[in-house]
Coordinates of C-alpha atoms and ligand atoms in Angstrom, one line a residue:
M1 CA -0.1 0.1 0.0
R2 CA 1.3 3.3 -1.0
L3 CA -0.5 6.0 0.7
I4 CA -0.4 9.8 0.8
L5 CA -2.1 12.0 3.5
T6 CA -2.3 15.5 2.4
N7 CA -2.9 18.5 4.8
C8 CA -1.8 16.8 8.0
S9 CA -1.4 19.0 11.1
V10 CA 1.4 17.0 12.5
L11 CA 1.4 17.2 16.3
G12 CA -0.4 20.6 15.8
K13 CA 2.9 22.2 14.6
E14 CA 3.4 22.1 11.0
T15 CA 1.0 21.3 8.1
R16 CA 2.5 19.0 5.6
D17 CA 1.9 15.8 3.5
I18 CA 2.8 12.4 4.7
Y19 CA 4.1 9.6 2.5
I20 CA 4.0 6.0 3.3
A21 CA 5.2 3.0 1.4
D22 CA 6.1 -0.7 2.3
G23 CA 4.8 -0.1 5.9
K24 CA 7.0 2.9 6.5
F25 CA 7.1 6.6 6.4
C26 CA 9.0 7.5 3.3
E27 CA 10.2 10.4 1.2
A28 CA 7.7 12.1 -1.1
F29 CA 6.6 10.2 -4.2
G30 CA 4.4 11.3 -7.2
E31 CA 0.6 11.0 -6.7
A32 CA 0.6 8.8 -9.8
D33 CA 2.4 6.2 -7.7
A34 CA -0.1 6.1 -4.8
D35 CA -2.6 3.6 -4.1
R36 CA -4.5 6.2 -2.2
I37 CA -4.5 9.7 -1.5
I38 CA -6.5 10.9 1.5
D39 CA -7.0 14.7 2.2
V40 CA -7.3 15.0 6.0
K41 CA -8.1 18.8 5.7
G42 CA -5.9 20.0 8.5
A43 CA -6.9 17.5 11.0
L44 CA -4.4 16.6 13.9
V45 CA -2.1 13.8 13.0
T46 CA -0.1 12.0 15.8
P47 CA 2.0 8.9 16.1
G48 CA -0.2 5.9 16.7
L49 CA -1.2 5.6 20.5
V50 CA 0.1 3.1 22.7
D51 CA -2.0 1.5 25.6
M52 CA 0.1 -0.6 27.9
H53 CA -3.1 -1.9 29.9
V54 CA -6.0 -3.6 28.2
H55 CA -7.9 -6.7 28.7
F56 CA -8.8 -8.6 25.4
R57 CA -10.2 -11.6 27.3
E58 CA -8.6 -14.0 24.9
P59 CA -8.2 -17.0 25.4
G60 CA -11.2 -18.2 27.3
Q61 CA -13.6 -15.4 27.6
E62 CA -14.3 -14.4 23.9
Y63 CA -17.9 -13.6 24.8
K64 CA -16.7 -10.5 26.5
E65 CA -14.1 -9.5 23.8
D66 CA -11.7 -11.3 21.6
I67 CA -8.3 -10.2 20.0
G68 CA -10.4 -9.2 16.8
S69 CA -13.0 -7.1 18.6
G70 CA -10.5 -5.6 20.9
S71 CA -8.2 -4.6 17.9
R72 CA -10.9 -3.0 16.1
A73 CA -12.0 -1.0 19.2
A74 CA -8.2 -0.1 19.7
A75 CA -7.8 1.1 16.1
R76 CA -11.2 3.2 16.4
G77 CA -9.5 4.9 19.4
G78 CA -6.4 5.8 17.6
F79 CA -4.2 3.0 19.1
T80 CA -1.8 1.0 16.9
S81 CA -0.3 -0.8 20.0
V82 CA -1.8 -2.5 23.0
C83 CA -0.4 -4.7 25.8
C84 CA -2.9 -7.4 27.0
M85 CA -3.0 -8.4 30.6
P86 CA -2.6 -12.1 31.5
N87 CA -5.7 -12.6 33.6
T88 CA -7.4 -14.7 30.9
S89 CA -8.6 -18.5 31.0
P90 CA -6.0 -20.1 30.9
V91 CA -3.8 -17.5 32.5
V92 CA -0.8 -16.3 30.3
D93 CA 1.7 -18.1 32.5
N94 CA 3.5 -20.0 29.8
A95 CA 5.2 -19.7 26.5
A96 CA 2.4 -21.6 24.6
V97 CA -0.2 -19.2 25.4
V98 CA 2.1 -16.3 24.6
R99 CA 2.8 -17.5 21.3
S100 CA -1.0 -18.0 20.5
I101 CA -1.7 -14.4 21.4
V102 CA 1.1 -13.1 19.5
K103 CA -0.1 -15.2 16.5
R104 CA -3.9 -14.2 16.9
G105 CA -2.7 -10.5 17.1
K106 CA -0.9 -10.8 13.8
D107 CA -3.5 -12.7 12.0
V108 CA -6.1 -10.0 12.9
G109 CA -3.6 -7.5 11.8
L110 CA -5.3 -4.3 13.1
C111 CA -3.1 -3.6 16.0
R112 CA 0.2 -4.4 17.6
V113 CA -0.8 -6.9 20.2
Y114 CA 1.7 -7.4 22.9
P115 CA 1.2 -10.0 25.7
I116 CA 2.1 -9.3 29.3
G117 CA 2.7 -12.7 31.3
S118 CA 1.5 -13.5 34.8
A119 CA 4.0 -13.0 37.5
S120 CA 2.6 -16.0 39.2
K121 CA 1.5 -19.5 37.9
G122 CA -2.3 -19.4 37.4
L123 CA -2.2 -15.9 39.4
N124 CA -1.7 -18.1 42.5
G125 CA 0.6 -15.6 44.1
E126 CA 3.0 -18.2 45.3
E127 CA 5.0 -19.8 42.3
L128 CA 6.8 -17.9 39.5
S129 CA 5.4 -18.3 36.0
E130 CA 7.8 -19.3 33.0
I131 CA 9.1 -15.8 32.9
G132 CA 12.3 -16.5 30.8
L133 CA 10.5 -18.8 28.3
M134 CA 7.5 -16.3 28.1
K135 CA 10.1 -13.5 27.3
E136 CA 11.6 -15.5 24.3
A137 CA 8.0 -16.1 23.1
G138 CA 7.2 -12.3 23.2
I139 CA 5.8 -10.9 26.6
V140 CA 6.9 -7.4 27.2
A141 CA 6.1 -7.2 31.0
V142 CA 4.8 -9.4 33.9
S143 CA 1.9 -8.7 36.1
D144 CA -0.7 -10.5 38.1
D145 CA -3.3 -7.7 37.2
G146 CA -6.8 -8.1 38.4
K147 CA -4.9 -9.1 41.5
P148 CA -2.1 -7.6 43.3
I149 CA 1.3 -9.4 43.3
S150 CA 0.4 -11.2 46.6
T151 CA 3.1 -10.5 49.4
A152 CA 6.0 -8.5 49.9
G153 CA 8.3 -11.5 49.7
F154 CA 6.9 -12.8 46.5
M155 CA 7.1 -9.3 45.1
R156 CA 10.8 -9.2 46.0
K157 CA 11.4 -12.4 44.3
V158 CA 9.5 -11.3 41.0
L159 CA 11.5 -8.0 40.9
E160 CA 14.7 -9.8 41.3
Y161 CA 14.0 -12.6 38.8
C162 CA 12.5 -10.2 36.3
A163 CA 15.6 -7.9 36.6
D164 CA 17.7 -10.8 35.3
F165 CA 15.5 -11.2 32.3
D166 CA 15.1 -7.3 31.8
V167 CA 11.2 -7.8 32.0
P168 CA 9.4 -4.8 33.4
V169 CA 7.0 -5.6 36.4
L170 CA 3.5 -3.8 36.6
N171 CA 1.5 -4.2 39.8
H172 CA -2.1 -3.8 40.6
C173 CA -2.1 -1.9 43.9
E174 CA -4.7 -3.3 46.2
D175 CA -4.4 -4.7 49.8
K176 CA -7.0 -7.4 49.7
S177 CA -7.3 -7.4 53.4
L178 CA -8.8 -3.9 53.2
S179 CA -10.7 -4.1 50.1
G180 CA -14.0 -6.1 50.5
G181 CA -16.3 -3.6 49.3
A182 CA -17.8 -2.3 46.0
M183 CA -17.0 1.4 45.8
N184 CA -14.9 4.2 47.5
E185 CA -15.3 4.3 51.3
G186 CA -16.7 7.8 52.2
P187 CA -19.9 9.9 52.6
V188 CA -21.3 8.8 49.4
S189 CA -20.9 4.9 50.1
T190 CA -22.5 5.5 53.6
S191 CA -25.4 7.5 52.2
I192 CA -26.2 4.9 49.5
G193 CA -25.6 1.9 51.6
I194 CA -22.8 0.3 49.7
R195 CA -20.0 -1.4 51.2
G196 CA -16.9 0.9 50.9
I197 CA -13.2 0.2 50.0
P198 CA -10.9 2.7 51.8
S199 CA -8.3 4.4 49.6
A200 CA -5.8 3.1 52.2
S201 CA -6.1 -0.4 50.3
E202 CA -4.4 1.3 47.2
D203 CA -2.1 3.3 49.3
V204 CA -0.7 0.4 51.4
M205 CA 0.3 -1.5 48.4
I206 CA 1.8 1.6 46.7
A207 CA 3.9 2.1 49.7
R208 CA 5.0 -1.6 49.9
D209 CA 6.1 -1.7 46.3
I210 CA 8.0 1.8 46.6
I211 CA 9.7 0.4 49.7
I212 CA 10.7 -2.8 48.1
A213 CA 11.8 -1.2 44.7
E214 CA 13.8 1.4 46.7
Y215 CA 15.5 -1.3 48.8
L216 CA 16.5 -3.4 45.8
G217 CA 17.3 -0.4 43.6
L218 CA 15.1 -2.1 40.9
P219 CA 12.3 -0.6 38.7
V220 CA 8.5 -1.2 39.3
H221 CA 5.5 0.2 37.5
L222 CA 2.4 0.9 39.4
C223 CA -1.0 0.3 37.5
H224 CA -4.1 2.5 37.4
V225 CA -3.3 4.8 40.3
S226 CA -6.2 6.7 41.5
T227 CA -5.6 8.2 44.9
K228 CA -4.3 11.5 46.3
G229 CA -2.1 9.5 48.9
G230 CA -0.7 7.3 46.2
M231 CA 0.2 10.3 44.0
R232 CA 2.0 11.9 46.8
M233 CA 4.1 8.8 47.7
I234 CA 5.0 8.3 44.0
R235 CA 6.1 12.0 43.5
E236 CA 8.3 11.8 46.7
A237 CA 9.7 8.4 45.7
K238 CA 10.6 9.8 42.2
A239 CA 12.2 12.8 43.9
R240 CA 14.7 10.9 45.8
G241 CA 15.5 8.5 42.8
V242 CA 13.3 5.4 43.5
R243 CA 12.7 3.8 40.0
V244 CA 9.0 3.9 40.2
T245 CA 6.6 4.7 37.1
C246 CA 3.0 4.9 37.2
E247 CA 0.0 5.1 35.1
T248 CA -3.7 6.4 35.5
C249 CA -6.9 6.2 33.5
P250 CA -9.3 8.7 32.0
H251 CA -12.2 7.7 34.6
Y252 CA -9.7 8.8 37.5
F253 CA -9.5 12.3 36.0
T254 CA -13.0 12.7 34.8
L255 CA -15.3 11.0 37.5
T256 CA -15.8 11.0 41.2
D257 CA -17.6 8.5 43.5
N258 CA -20.7 10.9 43.4
Y259 CA -21.6 9.2 40.0
C260 CA -22.1 5.9 42.1
E261 CA -25.4 7.5 43.4
N262 CA -27.4 6.3 40.6
Y263 CA -26.2 2.5 41.5
S264 CA -25.2 2.2 37.8
S265 CA -22.3 -0.5 37.6
N266 CA -20.7 1.6 34.7
Y267 CA -19.1 3.4 37.7
K268 CA -17.8 0.4 39.3
M269 CA -14.2 -0.5 38.7
H270 CA -11.0 -1.3 40.7
P271 CA -9.6 0.8 42.0
P272 CA -13.0 2.6 42.7
L273 CA -13.8 6.1 41.7
G274 CA -12.4 8.5 44.3
T275 CA -13.4 11.8 45.7
Q276 CA -13.0 15.3 44.1
E277 CA -9.8 15.6 46.0
D278 CA -8.4 12.4 44.6
V279 CA -9.4 13.6 40.9
D280 CA -7.7 17.0 41.5
A281 CA -4.5 15.2 42.9
V282 CA -4.5 12.9 39.8
I283 CA -4.8 16.0 37.5
E284 CA -2.0 17.6 39.5
A285 CA 0.1 14.5 39.1
I286 CA -0.5 14.5 35.4
V287 CA 0.5 18.0 35.1
D288 CA 3.6 17.8 37.2
G289 CA 5.1 14.7 35.6
T290 CA 4.5 12.3 38.4
V291 CA 2.2 10.3 36.2
D292 CA 4.1 8.6 33.3
C293 CA 1.2 7.1 31.3
I294 CA -2.5 7.3 30.7
V295 CA -3.8 3.8 30.0
T296 CA -7.4 2.6 29.5
D297 CA -7.6 -0.5 31.7
H298 CA -10.1 -1.5 28.9
A299 CA -12.3 -4.1 30.6
P300 CA -15.3 -5.4 28.6
H301 CA -17.8 -7.5 30.3
H302 CA -21.0 -9.1 29.1
Q303 CA -24.3 -7.2 30.0
D304 CA -25.3 -10.0 32.2
E305 CA -22.3 -9.5 34.3
K306 CA -22.7 -5.6 34.4
E307 CA -26.3 -4.7 34.3
I308 CA -27.2 -6.2 37.6
E309 CA -27.1 -5.0 41.3
F310 CA -24.2 -2.8 41.8
S311 CA -22.6 -4.9 44.6
L312 CA -22.6 -8.1 42.5
A313 CA -21.5 -6.5 39.1
L314 CA -18.0 -7.2 37.8
N315 CA -15.3 -4.5 38.0
G316 CA -14.3 -2.5 35.0
I317 CA -15.2 -0.3 31.9
V318 CA -14.3 -0.3 28.4
G319 CA -12.0 2.5 27.4
L320 CA -10.2 2.2 24.1
E321 CA -12.8 4.2 22.0
S322 CA -13.1 7.2 24.5
S323 CA -9.7 7.6 26.1
F324 CA -8.0 10.0 23.6
A325 CA -11.1 12.1 23.3
L326 CA -11.4 12.4 27.2
A327 CA -7.8 13.2 27.6
Y328 CA -7.7 15.7 24.9
T329 CA -10.9 17.4 26.0
Y330 CA -10.3 17.3 29.8
L331 CA -6.3 17.8 29.8
V332 CA -5.3 19.5 26.6
K333 CA -8.4 21.8 25.6
T334 CA -8.5 23.1 29.1
G335 CA -5.0 24.1 28.9
K336 CA -3.7 21.8 31.8
I337 CA -1.1 20.1 29.6
T338 CA 0.4 20.5 26.2
L339 CA -0.4 18.1 23.2
D340 CA 3.1 17.1 23.3
R341 CA 2.8 16.0 27.0
L342 CA -0.5 14.1 26.1
M343 CA 1.7 12.3 23.6
D344 CA 4.4 11.2 26.2
L345 CA 1.5 10.0 28.3
M346 CA -0.2 8.1 25.6
C347 CA 2.6 7.1 23.3
H348 CA 6.2 7.6 24.2
N349 CA 6.4 6.8 27.8
P350 CA 4.5 3.5 27.6
S351 CA 6.7 2.6 24.7
D352 CA 9.8 3.5 26.6
I353 CA 8.8 1.8 29.8
L354 CA 8.2 -1.6 28.0
K355 CA 10.8 -1.0 25.4
L356 CA 8.4 -1.3 22.3
G357 CA 10.1 1.2 20.2
R358 CA 6.9 2.9 19.1
G359 CA 6.1 6.6 18.3
G360 CA 8.6 7.6 15.8
M361 CA 7.3 9.6 12.7
N362 CA 10.6 9.9 10.8
I363 CA 11.5 8.6 7.4
G364 CA 12.1 4.8 7.8
D365 CA 10.0 4.4 11.0
D366 CA 7.0 1.9 11.0
A367 CA 4.0 4.0 9.7
D368 CA 1.7 3.9 12.8
L369 CA -0.3 7.1 13.1
A370 CA -3.7 8.5 14.1
V371 CA -5.8 11.4 12.8
F372 CA -8.1 13.2 15.1
D373 CA -10.8 15.8 14.7
I374 CA -10.0 18.2 17.4
D375 CA -12.1 21.3 16.1
N376 CA -15.5 19.8 16.1
E377 CA -17.5 18.5 19.2
F378 CA -19.0 15.0 18.9
V379 CA -21.2 13.0 21.0
F380 CA -19.8 9.7 22.2
D381 CA -22.4 6.9 21.4
K382 CA -22.0 3.5 23.2
N383 CA -23.9 2.0 20.4
K384 CA -21.3 2.8 17.9
M385 CA -18.4 1.3 19.8
L386 CA -16.6 -1.6 18.1
T387 CA -15.7 -3.4 21.3
K388 CA -18.1 -6.2 22.4
G389 CA -18.6 -4.5 25.8
R390 CA -21.2 -1.8 26.3
N391 CA -19.9 -1.0 29.8
T392 CA -18.9 2.6 29.4
P393 CA -20.0 5.6 31.7
Y394 CA -19.4 8.1 28.8
D395 CA -22.5 7.5 26.5
G396 CA -23.9 10.7 25.4
W397 CA -20.7 12.9 26.6
K398 CA -19.8 15.7 24.4
L399 CA -16.1 15.5 23.5
Y400 CA -13.4 16.6 21.1
G401 CA -10.9 14.5 19.4
E402 CA -12.9 12.0 17.5
T403 CA -10.7 9.5 15.5
M404 CA -10.9 10.0 11.8
L405 CA -8.2 7.5 10.7
T406 CA -5.8 5.2 12.0
V407 CA -2.8 3.6 10.2
M408 CA -0.7 0.7 11.5
G409 CA 2.3 -0.5 9.6
G410 CA 1.1 1.5 6.6
N411 CA -2.3 -0.3 6.4
I412 CA -5.7 1.6 7.3
T413 CA -7.0 0.0 10.3
Y414 CA -9.9 2.4 10.9
E415 CA -11.4 5.1 8.9
K416 CA -14.3 7.4 9.4
L417 CA -14.3 9.3 6.0
C418 CA -12.4 12.5 6.4
Ligands
ZN1 ZN1 -5.9 -3.8 37.8

């Protein structure tokens, strides 16, 4: 495919044409040699986005999502690379499952699908997975996400073992002994009669991981950080040189636990939505550099698992098709951060932390890009989503940054006619 995109506002800085051949960005060639010429009419063009935290549910729970539907949702969100968490069925704890996911991702061919292996066999929190063999088969990190890495002693073992293989460790921060509830513990949970989870559940685990990483001098990455206390500890740890990185999600800077008042499980996730103070702290941490990445924690569920009583509903929401627009609308359009900073959060930093080598737009780089309409407001419609999940809290929200086109490896993977 030889493709020319004309009138591209590249990162909002310069308007130029982009030439793509053989899957790479290339020097200009004549229009007669192009298979296709698309005029994007001054729309924003960015490198393809990278989401280092998604749940594609394959193998085993394809009724919720599969690598095909997940990849289509990713492409529609402007993503060209995603990293899949290992809490599938079977768990991604051996090289054979890793190879099958890599193959499925390539066969679908709509997104670069990078598997993450589990830290412990079957997520049992006791026995190390086949980390070395999984690395050879293609994992880019390990995590027991969905669950925390069980104990401090096991975390030490995982960090030391992974350091030998140069594999990043990502931890879901939750102290299970504190977290029996269904939403944030506070005035809202009390008033609506839902059992709460104290923010201390997340904070205790963040403190533990910082202490162990600092003691060992090894890196650790903390998943979906949502609390004021967690952000403060990470900021302080970074300032004294601890090798800690972290991510947050759009729902932690756009929603508070007040939304749970309607008992809709589209506001139920883990960690739970916090207070306005938490939201303000997350935004402050995004602005000041404490937060390294924005991820979706894309967690599709079947309606029968979600559209039930709040306390019984499963945790999580879908996010791939709304995250860029939410981040653009609430962070960049409001002037809190620059577009360049957003690109670090949604492309360059996750690529660097997991050594994916993504995000380049120079001649010879893989042609991964996304085109967004940042000038016109659009209404986010859950019925237009390409994920199998319908569990989004953003249905009907008015946003900027609708995806117009996504290109991965020189192929068009999503197109809303420009
Ligand atoms: Zn998690």
